[in-house]
Structures are given as C-alpha cells and as structure tokens.
XYZ file of N, CA and C in Angstrom:
783
model
N -28.957 7.243 27.940
C -29.153 7.158 26.488
C -28.201 8.099 25.756
N -28.155 9.374 26.202
C -27.273 10.347 25.569
C -25.804 9.968 25.753
N -25.491 9.388 26.936
C -24.116 8.952 27.180
C -23.712 7.844 26.229
N -24.631 6.914 25.964
C -24.346 5.812 25.045
C -24.134 6.326 23.627
N -24.955 7.295 23.211
C -24.808 7.858 21.864
C -23.485 8.599 21.744
N -23.158 9.364 22.792
C -21.902 10.110 22.771
C -20.704 9.177 22.683
N -20.757 8.078 23.444
C -19.644 7.129 23.420
C -19.486 6.484 22.050
N -20.614 6.195 21.375
C -20.542 5.611 20.039
C -19.977 6.607 19.033
N -20.338 7.878 19.211
C -19.845 8.901 18.289
C -18.346 9.124 18.468
N -17.890 9.113 19.717
C -16.487 9.404 20.010
C -15.582 8.183 19.873
N -16.151 6.999 19.729
C -15.333 5.798 19.635
C -14.363 5.825 18.456
N -14.794 6.251 17.232
C -13.821 6.331 16.134
C -12.679 7.295 16.415
N -12.980 8.375 17.143
C -11.921 9.327 17.477
C -10.891 8.676 18.393
N -11.387 7.931 19.381
C -10.475 7.219 20.277
C -9.653 6.178 19.558
N -10.290 5.472 18.609
C -9.560 4.472 17.830
C -8.462 5.114 16.996
N -8.778 6.258 16.388
C -7.769 6.965 15.596
C -6.601 7.408 16.475
N -6.911 7.855 17.682
C -5.850 8.275 18.591
C -4.956 7.126 19.014
N -5.555 5.994 19.367
C -4.746 4.838 19.767
C -3.957 4.272 18.595
N -4.524 4.347 17.384
C -3.786 3.894 16.201
C -2.569 4.773 15.959
N -2.723 6.090 16.116
C -1.594 7.000 15.948
C -0.544 6.765 17.034
N -0.997 6.520 18.264
C -0.052 6.224 19.347
C 0.707 4.932 19.062
N 0.012 3.941 18.499
C 0.671 2.690 18.114
C 1.716 2.944 17.038
N 1.405 3.816 16.095
C 2.362 4.178 15.040
C 3.611 4.817 15.645
N 3.438 5.683 16.627
C 4.589 6.307 17.292
C 5.416 5.267 18.044
N 4.753 4.285 18.662
C 5.480 3.214 19.347
C 6.320 2.405 18.359
N 5.769 2.174 17.175
C 6.511 1.434 16.148
C 7.723 2.237 15.689
N 7.551 3.551 15.498
C 8.677 4.398 15.106
C 9.787 4.360 16.151
N 9.410 4.404 17.413
C 10.409 4.356 18.484
C 11.111 3.003 18.517
N 10.366 1.936 18.243
C 10.942 0.594 18.281
C 11.858 0.323 17.093
N 11.757 1.146 16.038
C 12.627 0.944 14.877
C 14.106 1.042 15.237
N 14.420 1.837 16.256
C 15.817 2.097 16.589
C 16.314 1.216 17.742
N 15.473 0.299 18.201
C 15.903 -0.604 19.252
C 16.724 -1.742 18.661
N 17.634 -2.243 19.420
C 18.463 -3.364 19.012
C 18.274 -4.514 19.999
N 18.402 -5.767 19.530
C 18.861 -6.167 18.190
C 17.738 -6.130 17.161
N 18.119 -5.915 15.910
C 17.151 -5.933 14.828
C 16.833 -7.386 14.459
N 15.550 -7.679 14.292
C 15.114 -9.054 14.019
C 15.241 -9.350 12.524
N 16.481 -9.610 12.091
C 16.751 -9.799 10.666
C 16.067 -11.050 10.122
N 16.112 -12.139 10.881
C 15.504 -13.384 10.395
C 14.001 -13.228 10.218
N 13.352 -12.593 11.184
C 11.908 -12.362 11.083
C 11.597 -11.454 9.894
N 12.431 -10.455 9.673
C 12.233 -9.539 8.552
C 12.326 -10.284 7.218
N 13.308 -11.158 7.070
C 13.469 -11.907 5.818
C 12.294 -12.863 5.612
N 11.883 -13.543 6.679
C 10.754 -14.470 6.565
C 9.470 -13.750 6.181
N 9.220 -12.609 6.805
C 8.002 -11.869 6.500
C 8.050 -11.269 5.095
N 9.213 -10.816 4.671
C 9.349 -10.279 3.316
C 9.047 -11.355 2.280
N 9.601 -12.535 2.495
C 9.355 -13.638 1.561
C 7.884 -14.044 1.574
N 7.284 -14.086 2.754
C 5.879 -14.479 2.842
C 4.975 -13.467 2.131
N 5.172 -12.183 2.417
C 4.316 -11.164 1.800
C 4.496 -11.159 0.282
N 5.741 -11.284 -0.165
C 5.990 -11.311 -1.602
C 5.355 -12.536 -2.254
N 5.426 -13.681 -1.588
C 4.902 -14.916 -2.172
C 3.389 -14.895 -2.330
N 2.681 -14.206 -1.430
C 1.214 -14.191 -1.508
C 0.682 -13.027 -2.339
N 1.553 -12.104 -2.752
C 1.071 -10.930 -3.479
C 1.612 -10.790 -4.892
N 2.739 -11.410 -5.206
C 3.391 -11.105 -6.484
C 2.547 -11.560 -7.678
N 1.996 -12.769 -7.635
C 1.199 -13.250 -8.771
C -0.116 -12.481 -8.897
N -0.902 -12.323 -7.811
C -2.122 -11.503 -7.949
C -1.842 -10.080 -8.406
N -0.744 -9.490 -7.945
C -0.420 -8.124 -8.353
C -0.129 -8.052 -9.848
N 0.633 -9.013 -10.362
C 0.932 -9.026 -11.800
C -0.343 -9.211 -12.624
N -1.238 -10.076 -12.152
C -2.485 -10.310 -12.884
C -3.400 -9.096 -12.833
N -3.421 -8.390 -11.708
C -4.255 -7.197 -11.591
C -3.700 -6.058 -12.431
N -2.376 -5.993 -12.568
C -1.756 -4.886 -13.298
C -2.125 -4.897 -14.777
N -2.350 -6.070 -15.343
C -2.667 -6.142 -16.769
C -3.988 -5.431 -17.088
N -5.103 -5.796 -16.431
C -6.346 -5.052 -16.726
C -6.287 -3.587 -16.318
N -5.525 -3.259 -15.278
C -5.367 -1.854 -14.901
C -4.786 -1.065 -16.073
N -3.673 -1.554 -16.607
C -3.037 -0.860 -17.722
C -3.902 -0.852 -18.968
N -4.602 -1.957 -19.211
C -5.442 -2.043 -20.400
C -6.613 -1.064 -20.328
N -7.296 -1.030 -19.186
C -8.442 -0.129 -19.039
C -8.014 1.330 -19.150
N -6.891 1.665 -18.516
C -6.402 3.047 -18.591
C -6.047 3.407 -20.028
N -5.358 2.517 -20.730
C -4.973 2.801 -22.119
C -6.199 2.957 -23.011
N -7.178 2.083 -22.835
C -8.377 2.163 -23.667
C -9.169 3.433 -23.377
N -9.338 3.751 -22.093
C -10.114 4.927 -21.722
C -9.415 6.212 -22.140
N -8.133 6.320 -21.779
C -7.373 7.525 -22.126
C -7.239 7.649 -23.640
N -6.971 6.536 -24.306
C -6.836 6.579 -25.761
C -8.109 7.026 -26.446
N -9.255 6.543 -25.935
C -10.527 6.963 -26.518
C -10.797 8.441 -26.333
N -10.475 8.963 -25.138
C -10.709 10.393 -24.882
C -9.782 11.274 -25.715
N -8.499 10.890 -25.747
C -7.534 11.702 -26.486
C -7.824 11.677 -27.987
N -8.335 10.554 -28.454
C -8.642 10.453 -29.887
C -9.700 11.451 -30.303
N -10.629 11.769 -29.400
C -11.668 12.745 -29.708
C -11.085 14.139 -29.913
N -9.940 14.413 -29.304
C -9.296 15.711 -29.466
C -8.213 15.690 -30.545
N -8.059 14.564 -31.203
C -7.065 14.473 -32.270
C -5.635 14.513 -31.776
N -5.392 14.012 -30.579
C -4.041 14.038 -30.010
C -3.579 12.625 -29.679
N -3.735 11.722 -30.636
C -3.382 10.323 -30.390
C -1.912 10.145 -30.041
N -1.066 11.076 -30.440
C 0.365 10.931 -30.188
C 0.694 11.029 -28.706
N -0.229 11.549 -27.900
C 0.018 11.681 -26.463
C -0.595 10.534 -25.654
N -1.120 9.523 -26.323
C -1.743 8.407 -25.613
C -0.739 7.705 -24.704
N 0.468 7.486 -25.197
C 1.479 6.808 -24.392
C 1.820 7.572 -23.137
N 2.030 8.875 -23.253
C 2.382 9.685 -22.086
C 1.278 9.676 -21.045
N 0.050 9.899 -21.491
C -1.067 9.942 -20.550
C -1.258 8.599 -19.851
N -1.139 7.518 -20.587
C -1.310 6.190 -19.988
C -0.208 5.892 -18.974
N 1.027 6.229 -19.348
C 2.144 5.981 -18.437
C 1.997 6.802 -17.164
N 1.608 8.056 -17.283
C 1.419 8.904 -16.104
C 0.349 8.330 -15.184
N -0.760 7.882 -15.778
C -1.844 7.339 -14.962
C -1.417 6.072 -14.232
N -0.658 5.228 -14.911
C -0.223 3.968 -14.296
C 0.808 4.226 -13.201
N 1.816 5.043 -13.504
C 2.919 5.244 -12.565
C 2.485 6.046 -11.348
N 1.699 7.103 -11.565
C 1.326 7.978 -10.453
C 0.178 7.442 -9.613
N -0.792 6.787 -10.247
C -2.013 6.428 -9.528
C -2.249 4.910 -9.469
N -2.393 4.289 -10.633
C -2.803 2.883 -10.665
C -1.778 1.964 -10.020
N -0.485 2.200 -10.285
C 0.557 1.336 -9.733
C 0.569 1.305 -8.219
N 0.730 2.459 -7.549
C 0.741 2.443 -6.078
C -0.558 1.931 -5.465
N -1.703 2.300 -6.050
C -2.980 1.873 -5.469
C -3.163 0.370 -5.617
N -2.875 -0.170 -6.797
C -2.994 -1.615 -6.985
C -2.059 -2.363 -6.049
N -0.842 -1.857 -5.895
C 0.113 -2.475 -4.971
C -0.422 -2.460 -3.550
N -0.952 -1.309 -3.126
C -1.441 -1.176 -1.758
C -2.641 -2.083 -1.501
N -3.536 -2.183 -2.470
C -4.714 -3.027 -2.286
C -4.317 -4.492 -2.107
N -3.323 -4.941 -2.870
C -2.882 -6.332 -2.728
C -2.100 -6.531 -1.445
N -1.282 -5.566 -1.061
C -0.535 -5.675 0.192
C -1.512 -5.744 1.367
N -2.546 -4.891 1.342
C -3.521 -4.877 2.434
C -4.416 -6.105 2.405
N -4.867 -6.482 1.199
C -5.815 -7.588 1.111
C -5.193 -8.945 1.362
N -3.987 -9.165 0.870
C -3.342 -10.472 1.037
C -2.368 -10.473 2.203
N -1.374 -9.583 2.149
C -0.374 -9.560 3.214
C -0.909 -9.028 4.528
N -1.658 -7.918 4.483
C -2.176 -7.316 5.705
C -3.140 -8.215 6.445
N -4.022 -8.891 5.722
C -4.976 -9.792 6.378
C -4.247 -10.960 7.045
N -3.184 -11.459 6.400
C -2.415 -12.551 7.010
C -1.691 -12.073 8.265
N -1.155 -10.847 8.228
C -0.481 -10.296 9.410
C -1.468 -10.129 10.553
N -2.648 -9.573 10.258
C -3.654 -9.383 11.302
C -4.106 -10.714 11.890
N -4.283 -11.722 11.044
C -4.707 -13.031 11.534
C -3.624 -13.675 12.402
N -2.364 -13.542 11.983
C -1.262 -14.124 12.747
C -1.143 -13.484 14.128
N -1.101 -12.151 14.174
C -0.966 -11.468 15.460
C -2.230 -11.617 16.301
N -3.387 -11.666 15.658
C -4.622 -11.867 16.413
C -4.676 -13.233 17.081
N -4.225 -14.262 16.367
C -4.187 -15.592 16.967
C -3.189 -15.656 18.115
N -2.066 -14.951 17.974
C -1.102 -14.887 19.079
C -1.700 -14.163 20.280
N -2.518 -13.150 19.994
C -3.136 -12.392 21.076
C -4.116 -13.241 21.871
N -4.990 -13.967 21.211
C -5.990 -14.750 21.942
C -5.368 -15.975 22.606
N -4.202 -16.406 22.138
C -3.487 -17.489 22.818
C -2.595 -16.955 23.933
N -2.627 -15.648 24.138
C -1.889 -14.960 25.200
C -0.370 -15.063 25.010
N 0.064 -15.276 23.781
C 1.499 -15.300 23.509
C 2.120 -13.914 23.686
N 1.387 -12.881 23.274
C 1.911 -11.525 23.400
C 2.080 -11.140 24.873
N 1.114 -11.540 25.701
C 1.237 -11.259 27.134
C 2.427 -12.009 27.730
N 2.634 -13.246 27.276
C 3.767 -14.018 27.778
C 5.092 -13.368 27.380
N 5.156 -12.816 26.174
C 6.377 -12.142 25.746
C 6.665 -10.925 26.625
N 5.621 -10.181 26.957
C 5.800 -8.998 27.798
C 6.252 -9.388 29.208
N 5.722 -10.502 29.721
C 6.145 -10.982 31.039
C 7.630 -11.348 31.022
N 8.090 -11.893 29.896
C 9.501 -12.267 29.771
C 10.399 -11.073 29.444
N 9.826 -9.892 29.341
C 10.617 -8.706 29.045
C 10.905 -8.487 27.583
N 10.149 -9.148 26.708
C 10.324 -9.004 25.262
C 9.239 -8.064 24.735
N 9.644 -7.045 24.025
C 8.699 -6.083 23.462
C 8.083 -6.661 22.191
N 6.773 -6.944 22.177
C 6.156 -7.522 20.971
C 6.249 -6.601 19.762
N 6.226 -5.296 20.001
C 6.296 -4.373 18.877
C 7.668 -4.456 18.212
N 8.722 -4.459 19.032
C 10.071 -4.539 18.472
C 10.358 -5.911 17.876
N 9.799 -6.962 18.475
C 10.080 -8.332 18.042
C 9.225 -8.763 16.855
N 7.953 -8.351 16.816
C 7.034 -8.859 15.801
C 6.559 -7.802 14.815
N 6.267 -6.600 15.319
C 5.633 -5.588 14.469
C 6.641 -4.925 13.539
N 7.782 -4.495 14.081
C 8.769 -3.777 13.265
C 9.214 -4.586 12.048
N 9.568 -5.864 12.171
C 9.953 -6.620 10.959
C 8.838 -6.707 9.933
N 7.598 -6.826 10.378
C 6.469 -6.919 9.447
C 6.221 -5.593 8.735
N 6.347 -4.493 9.461
C 6.156 -3.183 8.843
C 7.231 -2.916 7.798
N 8.486 -3.156 8.150
C 9.575 -2.937 7.194
C 9.457 -3.874 5.993
N 9.030 -5.107 6.234
C 8.871 -6.061 5.133
C 7.773 -5.596 4.173
N 6.651 -5.126 4.718
C 5.560 -4.647 3.864
C 5.995 -3.437 3.046
N 6.770 -2.537 3.640
C 7.243 -1.362 2.915
C 8.198 -1.757 1.791
N 9.106 -2.672 2.061
C 10.068 -3.085 1.036
C 9.375 -3.827 -0.105
N 8.477 -4.746 0.233
C 7.767 -5.493 -0.807
C 6.898 -4.560 -1.637
N 6.251 -3.580 -0.991
C 5.432 -2.616 -1.735
C 6.280 -1.822 -2.716
N 7.486 -1.477 -2.319
C 8.392 -0.725 -3.196
C 8.677 -1.507 -4.480
N 9.008 -2.785 -4.345
C 9.349 -3.577 -5.520
C 8.102 -3.991 -6.310
N 6.996 -4.241 -5.620
C 5.770 -4.589 -6.335
C 5.273 -3.426 -7.169
N 5.492 -2.210 -6.688
C 5.080 -1.050 -7.469
C 5.832 -0.999 -8.802
N 7.113 -1.358 -8.773
C 7.858 -1.429 -10.027
C 7.292 -2.490 -10.960
N 6.899 -3.630 -10.379
C 6.306 -4.699 -11.193
C 4.995 -4.245 -11.821
N 4.148 -3.600 -11.016
C 2.865 -3.128 -11.530
C 3.075 -2.092 -12.631
N 4.040 -1.210 -12.441
C 4.294 -0.177 -13.448
C 4.732 -0.794 -14.774
N 5.653 -1.746 -14.699
C 6.149 -2.371 -15.929
C 5.036 -3.164 -16.627
N 4.332 -3.989 -15.863
C 3.267 -4.810 -16.454
C 2.121 -3.933 -16.941
N 1.770 -2.902 -16.162
C 0.678 -2.027 -16.557
C 0.987 -1.255 -17.825
N 2.195 -0.717 -17.920
C 2.582 0.014 -19.130
C 2.644 -0.939 -20.327
N 3.177 -2.141 -20.103
C 3.214 -3.114 -21.186
C 1.823 -3.524 -21.649
N 0.905 -3.748 -20.687
C -0.467 -4.083 -21.053
C -1.153 -2.957 -21.798
N -0.923 -1.719 -21.352
C -1.502 -0.577 -22.062
C -0.968 -0.455 -23.479
N 0.315 -0.733 -23.641
C 0.920 -0.681 -24.974
C 0.278 -1.699 -25.909
N 0.136 -2.938 -25.425
C -0.430 -4.001 -26.271
C -1.867 -3.677 -26.659
N -2.672 -3.258 -25.685
C -4.080 -3.008 -25.986
C -4.252 -1.765 -26.858
N -3.390 -0.764 -26.657
C -3.495 0.429 -27.496
C -3.121 0.122 -28.946
N -2.082 -0.657 -29.131
C -1.632 -0.969 -30.484
C -2.598 -1.920 -31.183
N -3.109 -2.913 -30.442
C -3.943 -3.934 -31.071
C -5.380 -3.466 -31.246
N -5.983 -2.923 -30.185
C -7.419 -2.601 -30.204
C -7.712 -1.197 -30.697
N -6.760 -0.291 -30.568
C -7.026 1.088 -30.972
C -6.198 1.524 -32.166
N -5.548 0.576 -32.822
C -4.757 0.845 -34.023
C -3.721 1.938 -33.778
N -3.138 1.943 -32.586
C -2.101 2.913 -32.287
C -0.786 2.532 -32.935
N 0.075 3.500 -33.066
C 1.395 3.267 -33.660
C 2.393 2.951 -32.550
N 3.071 1.811 -32.640
C 4.031 1.453 -31.578
C 5.093 2.511 -31.359
N 5.637 3.063 -32.439
C 6.677 4.065 -32.299
C 6.179 5.327 -31.618
N 4.957 5.759 -31.976
C 4.400 6.969 -31.362
C 4.103 6.748 -29.884
N 3.639 5.563 -29.548
C 3.329 5.259 -28.143
C 4.597 5.327 -27.301
N 5.671 4.745 -27.804
C 6.923 4.736 -27.047
C 7.596 6.106 -27.050
N 7.538 6.796 -28.175
C 8.218 8.080 -28.279
C 7.556 9.159 -27.431
N 6.266 8.992 -27.138
C 5.551 10.030 -26.390
C 5.773 9.934 -24.883
N 6.532 8.929 -24.430
C 6.773 8.788 -22.993
C 7.344 10.076 -22.394
N 8.273 10.671 -23.119
C 8.960 11.847 -22.570
C 8.220 13.151 -22.844
N 7.095 13.091 -23.539
C 6.374 14.319 -23.867
C 5.755 14.958 -22.628
N 5.143 14.150 -21.785
C 4.493 14.670 -20.586
C 5.115 14.131 -19.306
N 5.684 12.930 -19.366
C 6.224 12.309 -18.157
C 7.587 12.891 -17.814
N 7.910 12.881 -16.534
C 9.201 13.337 -16.048
C 9.623 12.452 -14.881
N 10.883 12.545 -14.517
C 11.438 11.643 -13.507
C 10.734 11.750 -12.151
N 10.358 12.936 -11.678
C 9.630 13.002 -10.396
C 8.322 12.217 -10.383
N 7.733 11.971 -11.551
C 6.516 11.160 -11.602
C 6.794 9.736 -11.127
N 7.973 9.233 -11.458
C 8.368 7.911 -10.980
C 8.634 7.930 -9.482
N 9.260 9.005 -9.008
C 9.560 9.107 -7.582
C 8.299 9.126 -6.738
N 7.285 9.880 -7.153
C 6.072 9.987 -6.341
C 5.341 8.642 -6.303
N 5.426 7.880 -7.394
C 4.820 6.553 -7.378
C 5.493 5.632 -6.372
N 6.822 5.682 -6.312
C 7.553 4.856 -5.357
C 7.300 5.307 -3.921
N 7.270 6.625 -3.714
C 6.991 7.144 -2.366
C 5.593 6.738 -1.910
N 4.626 6.838 -2.803
C 3.261 6.418 -2.462
C 3.227 4.947 -2.081
N 3.897 4.109 -2.865
C 3.875 2.674 -2.588
C 4.450 2.369 -1.213
N 5.564 3.010 -0.854
C 6.182 2.777 0.457
C 5.259 3.241 1.574
N 4.654 4.419 1.420
C 3.750 4.934 2.452
C 2.511 4.053 2.572
N 1.982 3.600 1.446
C 0.817 2.723 1.486
C 1.149 1.393 2.156
N 2.343 0.868 1.880
C 2.753 -0.359 2.557
C 2.883 -0.156 4.052
N 3.405 1.007 4.458
C 3.501 1.339 5.878
C 2.119 1.383 6.528
N 1.178 2.045 5.878
C -0.178 2.156 6.430
C -0.830 0.787 6.556
N -0.715 -0.025 5.508
C -1.338 -1.355 5.532
C -0.774 -2.206 6.664
N 0.536 -2.167 6.860
C 1.159 -2.984 7.904
C 0.818 -2.462 9.295
N 0.825 -1.134 9.480
C 0.514 -0.564 10.792
C -0.912 -0.916 11.201
N -1.860 -0.735 10.289
C -3.265 -1.031 10.614
C -3.451 -2.516 10.891
N -2.832 -3.381 10.071
C -2.971 -4.822 10.264
C -2.396 -5.253 11.615
N -1.215 -4.733 11.954
C -0.594 -5.093 13.230
C -1.417 -4.560 14.406
N -1.926 -3.347 14.278
C -2.722 -2.757 15.367
C -3.989 -3.570 15.624
N -4.722 -3.880 14.562
C -5.967 -4.637 14.748
C -5.675 -6.048 15.239
N -4.595 -6.657 14.758
C -4.265 -7.999 15.206
C -3.890 -8.046 16.675
N -3.081 -7.077 17.126
C -2.631 -7.071 18.516
C -3.710 -6.629 19.486
N -4.804 -6.093 18.987
C -5.920 -5.683 19.838
C -7.160 -6.536 19.608
N -6.971 -7.702 18.999
C -8.106 -8.605 18.782
C -8.534 -9.212 20.106
N -9.798 -9.533 20.179
C -10.330 -10.161 21.392
C -11.609 -10.908 21.079
N -12.020 -11.759 22.004
C -13.266 -12.482 21.796
C -13.128 -13.788 21.062
N -11.936 -14.377 21.103
C -11.756 -15.692 20.498
C -11.575 -15.628 18.995
N -11.782 -16.755 18.314
C -11.586 -16.804 16.859
C -12.451 -15.804 16.101
N -13.665 -15.563 16.584
C -14.523 -14.581 15.915
C -13.903 -13.187 15.981
N -13.289 -12.875 17.106
C -12.636 -11.584 17.236
C -11.467 -11.434 16.277
N -10.756 -12.530 16.034
C -9.650 -12.483 15.074
C -10.185 -12.223 13.666
N -11.260 -12.921 13.308
C -11.862 -12.687 11.994
C -12.355 -11.261 11.835
N -12.970 -10.720 12.873
C -13.424 -9.327 12.812
C -12.245 -8.372 12.673
N -11.151 -8.666 13.374
C -9.963 -7.808 13.285
C -9.396 -7.810 11.869
N -9.376 -8.964 11.229
C -8.877 -9.059 9.852
C -9.746 -8.223 8.914
N -11.066 -8.380 9.024
C -11.971 -7.619 8.155
C -11.836 -6.117 8.393
N -11.772 -5.732 9.655
C -11.659 -4.306 9.977
C -10.343 -3.722 9.477
N -9.274 -4.491 9.578
C -7.973 -3.976 9.126
C -7.989 -3.699 7.627
N -8.603 -4.586 6.847
C -8.653 -4.387 5.397
C -9.508 -3.176 5.048
N -10.676 -3.053 5.679
C -11.572 -1.931 5.377
C -10.928 -0.603 5.761
N -10.366 -0.540 6.966
C -9.733 0.707 7.423
C -8.566 1.086 6.516
N -7.779 0.088 6.123
C -6.639 0.372 5.243
C -7.099 0.935 3.915
N -8.134 0.342 3.329
C -8.636 0.838 2.046
C -9.088 2.284 2.153
N -9.806 2.620 3.230
C -10.274 3.995 3.409
C -9.100 4.963 3.560
N -8.122 4.580 4.371
C -6.970 5.453 4.581
C -6.156 5.630 3.301
N -6.072 4.579 2.508
C -5.264 4.654 1.292
C -5.785 5.718 0.335
N -7.098 5.754 0.139
C -7.647 6.707 -0.810
C -7.536 8.139 -0.289
N -7.680 8.312 1.022
C -7.526 9.649 1.598
C -6.079 10.116 1.468
N -5.136 9.251 1.846
C -3.718 9.610 1.780
C -3.284 9.815 0.334
N -3.813 9.008 -0.584
C -3.467 9.173 -1.992
C -3.908 10.537 -2.503
N -5.090 10.969 -2.095
C -5.564 12.297 -2.506
C -4.652 13.399 -1.965
N -4.266 13.276 -0.703
C -3.403 14.291 -0.088
C -2.038 14.323 -0.772
N -1.439 13.153 -0.983
C -0.115 13.104 -1.609
C -0.158 13.625 -3.043
N -1.204 13.278 -3.784
C -1.315 13.752 -5.170
C -1.458 15.263 -5.218
N -2.249 15.810 -4.295
C -2.429 17.260 -4.256
C -1.121 17.974 -3.938
N -0.401 17.467 -2.937
C 0.881 18.080 -2.573
C 1.874 17.984 -3.725
N 1.919 16.841 -4.390
C 2.863 16.657 -5.493
C 2.576 17.621 -6.641
N 1.296 17.776 -6.990
C 0.956 18.671 -8.093
C 1.241 20.128 -7.760
N 1.227 20.446 -6.468
C 1.564 21.810 -6.067
C 3.073 22.058 -6.094
N 3.847 21.035 -5.737
C 5.286 21.188 -5.666
C 5.978 20.979 -7.003
N 5.453 20.053 -7.812
C 6.076 19.726 -9.098
C 5.094 20.077 -10.215
N 5.303 21.170 -10.909
C 4.384 21.542 -12.000
C 4.458 20.539 -13.147
N 3.363 20.372 -13.880
C 3.397 19.459 -15.038
C 4.445 19.888 -16.044
N 4.968 18.929 -16.759
C 6.019 19.222 -17.737
C 5.471 20.120 -18.840
N 6.189 21.180 -19.103
C 5.737 22.127 -20.113
C 4.755 23.131 -19.593
N 4.392 22.960 -18.236
C 3.421 23.890 -17.685
C 4.064 25.140 -17.141
C-alpha cells in the first residue's frame, strides 16, 4: 500500500525528469544534418493556418478588456493621459505572449500531439528507428522550430490587434482622446518591453511544441491513449506557461527598471 502511494507521489517527478531529458535530446538534434526544411515549411504553414484567425479574434477582446479595465482604474486617479501607455504595456508584455501561447498550445500543440501519437500507435516511430532514422531529428525538430517561429509572428499580430482594439474601445466607450492615447505610448513604454514580449512568445512556443511532441511520442493504449496524450499536453502546457511567465516577468522587472523609475 505504501509502495503504491509512494509511486503515485513520485510519478510527476519522473515525468518532469523524462520531459527535461527529451528537451535535451531535441537540443542535441537541432545541430544534426540534414535539416528537414520541407517538413519545417509544412509544419509552419499548418500551425499558422490553424491559429492565425483564432488568435486575431482573441486579441480583440483581450485589448478591449485591458483598455476598459485599465482606463477605469486610471480615471479614478485622474490620470487618463496614461491610459494608452498602461494598455500598451499590458498587451505587449503579458496579454500578447499569453494569448499567442494558448492558441499555439490549444490548436497547434494538440494537432502535433495527435499526429505523433497516431504514428506511435501505428508503430511508425519504431519502424523509423529500425531503419536508422532518428524520429526526434526527423519529426520533432521541424515542429519545434515551426512553433517557435509562428509564435514569434503571431505575437506581433496579437500586439497590433490588441492595441488597436484597446484604442477603439477607449475612444468610443470611455470618451478618451485619440491624440492623448497615441501620444502616451512613449510615456511609460520602452523598447525592451517589446523585446520581452517577443522573447516570451518564442519560449512559450518552444514549451508548447516540446510538451506536445513528448506526449505524442509516448502515447499508448490505442486511440484512447492518443486522446489522453492530447488532453494532457494542453493541460501541462497551460500550467507551465503561467509558471514560466511569472519567472520571466520577475527577472525582466529586476533587470530593466520601469521608465522614469
């Protein structure tokens, strides 16, 4: 009885260890040749095609809610002129990368896990290994790089759409001044704020792809096992994203002081 309880308690630790080992294997495979350029292009197009429209649609309410909430709070302090800066900072630093990561994990990551999981239960991965083909170098590396690249560009899309949505809702619903909203961009925002948003998006895309590939390549138990792997990959990715986002935000605020601070 105690052995069974101990094994259940230690199972997440073992999973975390094997996931980290899988990440190291992917890093090592990045430098192997030949590089699977065709697979990389196909996966990039696929991930972009399933995420670009949902990401744009999600970015609008993200920007609107942030603008309305921040605008309402700032108005209580009589500092309406800083509404634009605060909204832009919230979108670029937090909402943009997180929204991008959620769509990459929910749409692209689930498809990657399902694809690799189906290959696993059909024993295609084992056949590749018998033929001397490394599945990580052949299948995983192109998908990871594709997810990172698409996340980078989607983050720019979310930032533009989110800031535009915040501008429209602030001007229309909160009687904000268009000139003041635009002019306040440089009051609090600075160029490193854009950099940290892009870095977050790339790291989040890396995490989503690594977890999806790991769960897919370790699926078992037939079609039900593939479905479980897809669900687990999305849940694990979401949990890791919020933890990593907290760590990155804390490090950034320590290294880059706020403007004027």
